[in-house]
XYZ file of C-alpha atoms in Angstrom:
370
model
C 0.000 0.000 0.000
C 2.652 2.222 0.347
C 4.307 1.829 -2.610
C 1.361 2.325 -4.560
C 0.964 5.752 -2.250
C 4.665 6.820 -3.487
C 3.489 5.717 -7.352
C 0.714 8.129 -6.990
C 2.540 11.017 -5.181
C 5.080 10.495 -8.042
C 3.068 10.477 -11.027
C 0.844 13.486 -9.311
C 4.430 15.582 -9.142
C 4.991 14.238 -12.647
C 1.878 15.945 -13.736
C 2.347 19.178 -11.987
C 6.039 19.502 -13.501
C 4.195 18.785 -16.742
C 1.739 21.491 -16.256
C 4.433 24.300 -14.782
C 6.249 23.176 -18.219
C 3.426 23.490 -20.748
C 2.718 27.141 -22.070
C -0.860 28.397 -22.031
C -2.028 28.966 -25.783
C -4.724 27.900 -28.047
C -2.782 24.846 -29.349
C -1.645 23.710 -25.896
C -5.062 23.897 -23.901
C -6.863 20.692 -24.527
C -3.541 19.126 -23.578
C -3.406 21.055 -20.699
C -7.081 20.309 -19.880
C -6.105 15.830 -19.920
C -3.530 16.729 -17.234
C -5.341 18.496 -14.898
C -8.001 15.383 -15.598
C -5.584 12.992 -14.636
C -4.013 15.409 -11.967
C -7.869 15.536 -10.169
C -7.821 11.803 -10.833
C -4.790 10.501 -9.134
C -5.633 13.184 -6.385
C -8.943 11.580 -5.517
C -7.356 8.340 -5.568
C -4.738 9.452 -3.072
C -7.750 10.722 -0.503
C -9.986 8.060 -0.837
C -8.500 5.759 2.162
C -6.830 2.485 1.303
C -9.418 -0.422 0.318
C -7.070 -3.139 1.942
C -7.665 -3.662 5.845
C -3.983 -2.469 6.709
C -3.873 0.913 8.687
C -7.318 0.550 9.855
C -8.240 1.396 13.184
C -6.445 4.150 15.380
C -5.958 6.705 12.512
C -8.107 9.405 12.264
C -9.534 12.220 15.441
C -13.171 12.325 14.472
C -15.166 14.266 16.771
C -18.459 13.502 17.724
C -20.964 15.727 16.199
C -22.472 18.159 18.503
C -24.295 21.441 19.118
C -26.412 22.634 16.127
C -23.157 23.873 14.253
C -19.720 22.892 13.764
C -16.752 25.191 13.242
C -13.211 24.090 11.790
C -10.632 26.112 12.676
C -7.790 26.086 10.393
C -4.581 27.600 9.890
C -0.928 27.075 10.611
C 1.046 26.234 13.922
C 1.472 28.772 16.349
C -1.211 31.279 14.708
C -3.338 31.822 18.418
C -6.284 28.605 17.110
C -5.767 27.000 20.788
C -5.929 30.614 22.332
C -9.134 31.650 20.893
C -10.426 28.340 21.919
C -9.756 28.893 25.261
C -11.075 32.654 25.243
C -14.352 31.737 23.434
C -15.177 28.305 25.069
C -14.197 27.035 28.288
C -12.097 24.423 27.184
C -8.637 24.044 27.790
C -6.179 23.472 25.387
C -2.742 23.491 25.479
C -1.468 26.743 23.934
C 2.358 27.795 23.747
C 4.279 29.466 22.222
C 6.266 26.920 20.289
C 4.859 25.340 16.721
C 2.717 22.165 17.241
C 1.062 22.199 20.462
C -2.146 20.586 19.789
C -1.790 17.425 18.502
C -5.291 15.911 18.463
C -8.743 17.425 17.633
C -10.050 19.420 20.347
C -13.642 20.415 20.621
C -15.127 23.661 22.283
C -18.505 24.945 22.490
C -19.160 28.562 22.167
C -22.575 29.440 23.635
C -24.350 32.248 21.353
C -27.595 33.591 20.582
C -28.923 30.245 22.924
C -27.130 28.305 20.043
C -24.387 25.735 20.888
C -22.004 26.218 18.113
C -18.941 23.656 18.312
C -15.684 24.909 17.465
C -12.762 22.582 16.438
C -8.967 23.635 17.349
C -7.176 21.141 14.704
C -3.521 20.677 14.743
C -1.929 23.329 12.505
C -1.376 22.129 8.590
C 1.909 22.363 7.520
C 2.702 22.794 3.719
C 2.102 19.348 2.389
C -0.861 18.236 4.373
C -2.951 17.331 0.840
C -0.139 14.411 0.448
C -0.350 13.330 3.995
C 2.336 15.351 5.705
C 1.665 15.886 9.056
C -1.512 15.126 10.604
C -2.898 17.290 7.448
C -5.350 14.401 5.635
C -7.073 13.752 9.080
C -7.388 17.716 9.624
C -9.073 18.083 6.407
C -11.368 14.903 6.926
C -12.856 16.766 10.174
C -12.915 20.482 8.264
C -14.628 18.690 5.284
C -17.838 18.059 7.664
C -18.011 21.065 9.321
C -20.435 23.837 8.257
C -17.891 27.035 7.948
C -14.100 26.867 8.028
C -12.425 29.375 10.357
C -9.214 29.953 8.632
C -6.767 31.642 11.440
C -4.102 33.561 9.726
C -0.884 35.796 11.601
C -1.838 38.903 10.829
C 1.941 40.049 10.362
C 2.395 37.136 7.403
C -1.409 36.651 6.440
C -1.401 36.858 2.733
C 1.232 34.071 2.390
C -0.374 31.845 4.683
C -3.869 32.264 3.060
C -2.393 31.346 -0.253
C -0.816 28.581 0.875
C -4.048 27.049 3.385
C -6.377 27.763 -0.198
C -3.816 25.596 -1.974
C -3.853 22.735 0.390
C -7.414 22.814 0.382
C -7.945 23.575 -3.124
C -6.014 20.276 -3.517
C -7.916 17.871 -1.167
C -11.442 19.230 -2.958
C -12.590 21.665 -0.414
C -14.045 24.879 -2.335
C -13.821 28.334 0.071
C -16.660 31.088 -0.492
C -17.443 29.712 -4.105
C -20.978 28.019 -5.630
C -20.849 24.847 -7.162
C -20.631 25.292 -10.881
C -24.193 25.300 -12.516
C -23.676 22.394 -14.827
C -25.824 19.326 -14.950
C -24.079 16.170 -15.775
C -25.825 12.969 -15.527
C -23.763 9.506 -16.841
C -25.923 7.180 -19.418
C -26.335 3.830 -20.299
C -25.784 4.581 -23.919
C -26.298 6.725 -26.510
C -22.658 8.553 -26.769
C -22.279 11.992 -25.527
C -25.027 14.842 -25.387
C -23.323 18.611 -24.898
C -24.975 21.497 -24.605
C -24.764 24.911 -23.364
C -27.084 27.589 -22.523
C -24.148 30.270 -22.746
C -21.099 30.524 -24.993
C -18.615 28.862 -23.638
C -15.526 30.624 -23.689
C -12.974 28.160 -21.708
C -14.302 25.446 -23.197
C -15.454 23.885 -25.946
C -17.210 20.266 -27.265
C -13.278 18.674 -27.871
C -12.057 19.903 -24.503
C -15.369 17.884 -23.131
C -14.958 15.084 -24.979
C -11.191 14.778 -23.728
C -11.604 15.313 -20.177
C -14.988 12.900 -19.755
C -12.714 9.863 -21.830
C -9.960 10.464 -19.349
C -12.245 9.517 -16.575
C -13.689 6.517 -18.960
C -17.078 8.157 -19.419
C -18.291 7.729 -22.980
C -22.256 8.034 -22.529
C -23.465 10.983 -20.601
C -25.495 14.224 -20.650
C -23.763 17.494 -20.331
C -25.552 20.975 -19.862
C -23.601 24.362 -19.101
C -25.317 26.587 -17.584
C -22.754 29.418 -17.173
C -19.492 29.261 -18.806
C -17.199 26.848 -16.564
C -13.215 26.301 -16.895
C -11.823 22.876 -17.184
C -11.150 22.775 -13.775
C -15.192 23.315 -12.780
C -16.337 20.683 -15.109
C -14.053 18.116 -13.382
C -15.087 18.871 -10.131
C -18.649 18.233 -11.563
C -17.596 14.705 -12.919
C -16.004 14.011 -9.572
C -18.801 14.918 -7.590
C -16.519 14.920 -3.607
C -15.809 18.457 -3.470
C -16.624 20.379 -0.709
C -18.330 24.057 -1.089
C -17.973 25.771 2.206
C -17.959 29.230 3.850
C -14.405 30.504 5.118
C -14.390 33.511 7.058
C -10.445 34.778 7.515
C -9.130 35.519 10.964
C -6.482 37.950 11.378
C -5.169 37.135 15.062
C -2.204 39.253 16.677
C -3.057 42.622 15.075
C -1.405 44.077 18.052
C 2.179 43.448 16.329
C 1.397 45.172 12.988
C 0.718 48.963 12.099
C -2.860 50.257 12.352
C -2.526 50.741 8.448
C -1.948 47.057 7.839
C -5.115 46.521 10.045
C -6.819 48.794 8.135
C -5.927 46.743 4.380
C -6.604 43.592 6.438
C -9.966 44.591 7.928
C -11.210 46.126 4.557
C -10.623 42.099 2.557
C -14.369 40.651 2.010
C -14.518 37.411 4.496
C -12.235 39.168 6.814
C -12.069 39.515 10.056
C -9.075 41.281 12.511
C -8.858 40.326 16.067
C -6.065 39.698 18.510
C -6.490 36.897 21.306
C -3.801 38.534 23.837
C -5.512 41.966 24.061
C -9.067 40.064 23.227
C -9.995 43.075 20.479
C -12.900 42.479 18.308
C -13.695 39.083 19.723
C -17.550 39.856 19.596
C -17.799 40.977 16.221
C -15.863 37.917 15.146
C -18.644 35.803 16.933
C -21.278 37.902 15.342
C -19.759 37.155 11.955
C -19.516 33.412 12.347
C -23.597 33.377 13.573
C -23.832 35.170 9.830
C -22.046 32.689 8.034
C -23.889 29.927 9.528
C -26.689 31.092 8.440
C -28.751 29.418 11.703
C -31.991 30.493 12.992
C -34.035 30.680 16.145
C -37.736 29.250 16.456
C -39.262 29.947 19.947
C -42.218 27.693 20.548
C -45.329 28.596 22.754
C -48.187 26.659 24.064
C -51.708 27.483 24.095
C -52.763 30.621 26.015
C -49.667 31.119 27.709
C -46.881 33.578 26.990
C -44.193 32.459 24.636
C -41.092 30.952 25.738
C -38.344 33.275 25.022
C -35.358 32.004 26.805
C -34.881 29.169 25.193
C -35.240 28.788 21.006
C -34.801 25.600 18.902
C -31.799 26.095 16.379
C -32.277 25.144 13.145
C -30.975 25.862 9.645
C -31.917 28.846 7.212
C -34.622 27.838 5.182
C -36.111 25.199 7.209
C -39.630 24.760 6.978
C -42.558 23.734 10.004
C -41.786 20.426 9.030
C -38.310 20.704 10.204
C -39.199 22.220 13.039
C -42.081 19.391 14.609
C -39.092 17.179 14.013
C -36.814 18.608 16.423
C -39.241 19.321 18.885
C -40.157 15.191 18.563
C -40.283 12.916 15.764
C -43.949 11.604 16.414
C -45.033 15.180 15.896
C -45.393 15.502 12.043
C -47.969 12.591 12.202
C -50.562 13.852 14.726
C -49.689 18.126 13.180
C -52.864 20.009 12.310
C -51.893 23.160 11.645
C -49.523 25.643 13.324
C -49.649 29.028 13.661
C -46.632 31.467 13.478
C -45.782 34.832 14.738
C -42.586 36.853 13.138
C -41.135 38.142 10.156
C -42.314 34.828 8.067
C -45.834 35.660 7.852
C -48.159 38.350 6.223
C -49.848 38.691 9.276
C -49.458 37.571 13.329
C -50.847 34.901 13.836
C -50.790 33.023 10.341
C -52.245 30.302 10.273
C -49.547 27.358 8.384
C -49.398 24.275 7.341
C -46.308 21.672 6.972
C -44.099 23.602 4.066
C -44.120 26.901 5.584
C -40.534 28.532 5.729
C -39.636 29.745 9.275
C -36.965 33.215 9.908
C -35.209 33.925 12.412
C -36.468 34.990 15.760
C -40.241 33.946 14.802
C -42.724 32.070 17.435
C -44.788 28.981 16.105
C -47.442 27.150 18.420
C -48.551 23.848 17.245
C -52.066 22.457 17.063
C -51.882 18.532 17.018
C -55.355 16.618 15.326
């Protein structure tokens, strides 16, 4: 098994010498598209975990799921991750100031807006991690199930590490801040290949589609572009185990650089500039993250009394009454007659609902069983 490993790290740097080699013009690209095929190819192959039963058991730091969200903080050793941990949550985890402190996967829970929100300190990802340096694969197995990647950067050397963190990522198929491309690609018995396009394509073209879906031994299958996608987007279509998820960028020690450099730093979209020793800006960061999660509060009431406004049920944007009987109890859908909703959701207070009503944030909903 680990030969083959070293056959597929080799031919992957093989490929990527290839690429750095090849000029970019018209007569080079489809070539240039069948590497970065095969590149994606040989990369998936190196993720996916060995089928033989060797190096089973002991491997990886999963965490047990828990709270309503889940936080991956990222970033390199000895950027302040196991300090904010400790200032947000009231875990402990070792934090010093040498690289490579934590070791493990180390959940926190930061309490907000009644929401548990679990946060992740992961051991820092050296340059490499997407070929298994480090602990770097198992890091990026947790941050792949999270729901928003925190990606703490030193604020004195942020832009380099942020190029190099989207690399690694980039690599191992996790997408930062970007939509999945809008192209619908379904494979076929039979009946050859089907392209079509509702925009011009301008990266691409019929040849380029042809090459890349042979490459991956696809030779009946429906393509349709609906915006005009590079190479690269069309293979992560065909490969189908990317990951799209929110990054918001941490700036920690801003108390070490000049208030200009703040300034630049703070002004970046996704961006966010705190510093864990002088705890500056800690709330809006937490205010941020609730954005990017995108979760909302349902307070429930019962019948003629006043609603219950300490505690709210946590549940994801866009969930509907139907998600919300469920986590109150899963019996509850069965015996639901109607509910009816006060808040921002409805034309007017009380509405009257049924199942497939979209809740918002904030809004009361009392349920009337058969």
């Amino acid at each position: 098994e680990r030969r083959a490993k070293m056959g597929i790290l080799e031919k992957i740097a093989e490929i990527e010498r290839e690429i750095q080699r090849t000029q970019k013009n018209k007569a080079t690209e489809y070539h240039l598209g069948l590497l970065k095929a095969k590149l994606a190819k040989y990369r998936s192959q190196l993720l996916e975990p060995s089928k033989s039963g060797s190096g089973g058991k002991g491997e990886g730091f999963d965490v047990m799921k828990s709270g309503d969200a889940r936080v991956a903080l990222i970033g390199f050793p000895s950027v302040g991750k196991s300090t904010l941990l400790n200032i947000l949550t009231a875990t402990k985890s070792e934090a010093a100031s040498y690289e490579f402190t934590t070791l493990t996967c180390i959940p926190g829970v930061i309490q907000y807006n009644s929401a548990n929100i679990q946060l992740l300190d992961l051991p820092g990802i050296i340059e490499g991690a997407s070929q298994g340096k480090g602990r770097g694969r198992q890091v990026i197995a947790v941050a792949r199930t999270s729901d928003v990647v925190l990606m703490m950067l030193d604020a004195g050397k942020g832009d380099v590490q942020r190029r190099l963190l989207e690399k690694e990522l980039e690599i191992v198929g996790i997408r930062l801040n970007k939509k999945p491309p809008n192209i619908y690609f379904k494979v076929k018995k039979g009946g050859g290949l089907s392209i079509n396009s509702t925009v011009t394509l301008k990266k691409m073209n019929e040849k380029m589609v042809q090459l890349i879906l042979h490459e991956y031994k696809i030779f009946n299958a429906e393509v349709l572009f609906r915006e005009d996608a590079s190479p690269d987007d069309f293979i992560d279509v065909i490969l189908d185990n990317r990951v799209y998820l929110k990054c918001l960028y941490c700036y920690n020690k801003i108390d070490q650089i000049s208030l200009e450099e703040v300034d630049r730093l703070a002004r970046q979209e996704n961006s966010v500039v705190i510093s864990c020793e002088l705890k500056l800006n800690l709330d809006h960061l937490l205010k941020k993250l609730w954005d990017y999660l995108m979760l909302i509060r349902v307070h429930t009431k019962k019948r003629g009394q006043p609603p219950d406004l300490e505690s709210a049920l946590i549940l994801r944007n866009n969930c509907t009454v139907e998600h919300v009987c469920h986590s109150v109890h899963r019996t509850l859908v069965d015996q639901f007659k109607y509910a009816l909703v006060w808040g921002t959701s409805t034309k007017y207070s009380p509405q009257r609902v049924g199942l497939h009503h979209v809740m918002a944030d904030e809004d009361v909903i009392q349920i009337v069983k058969k």
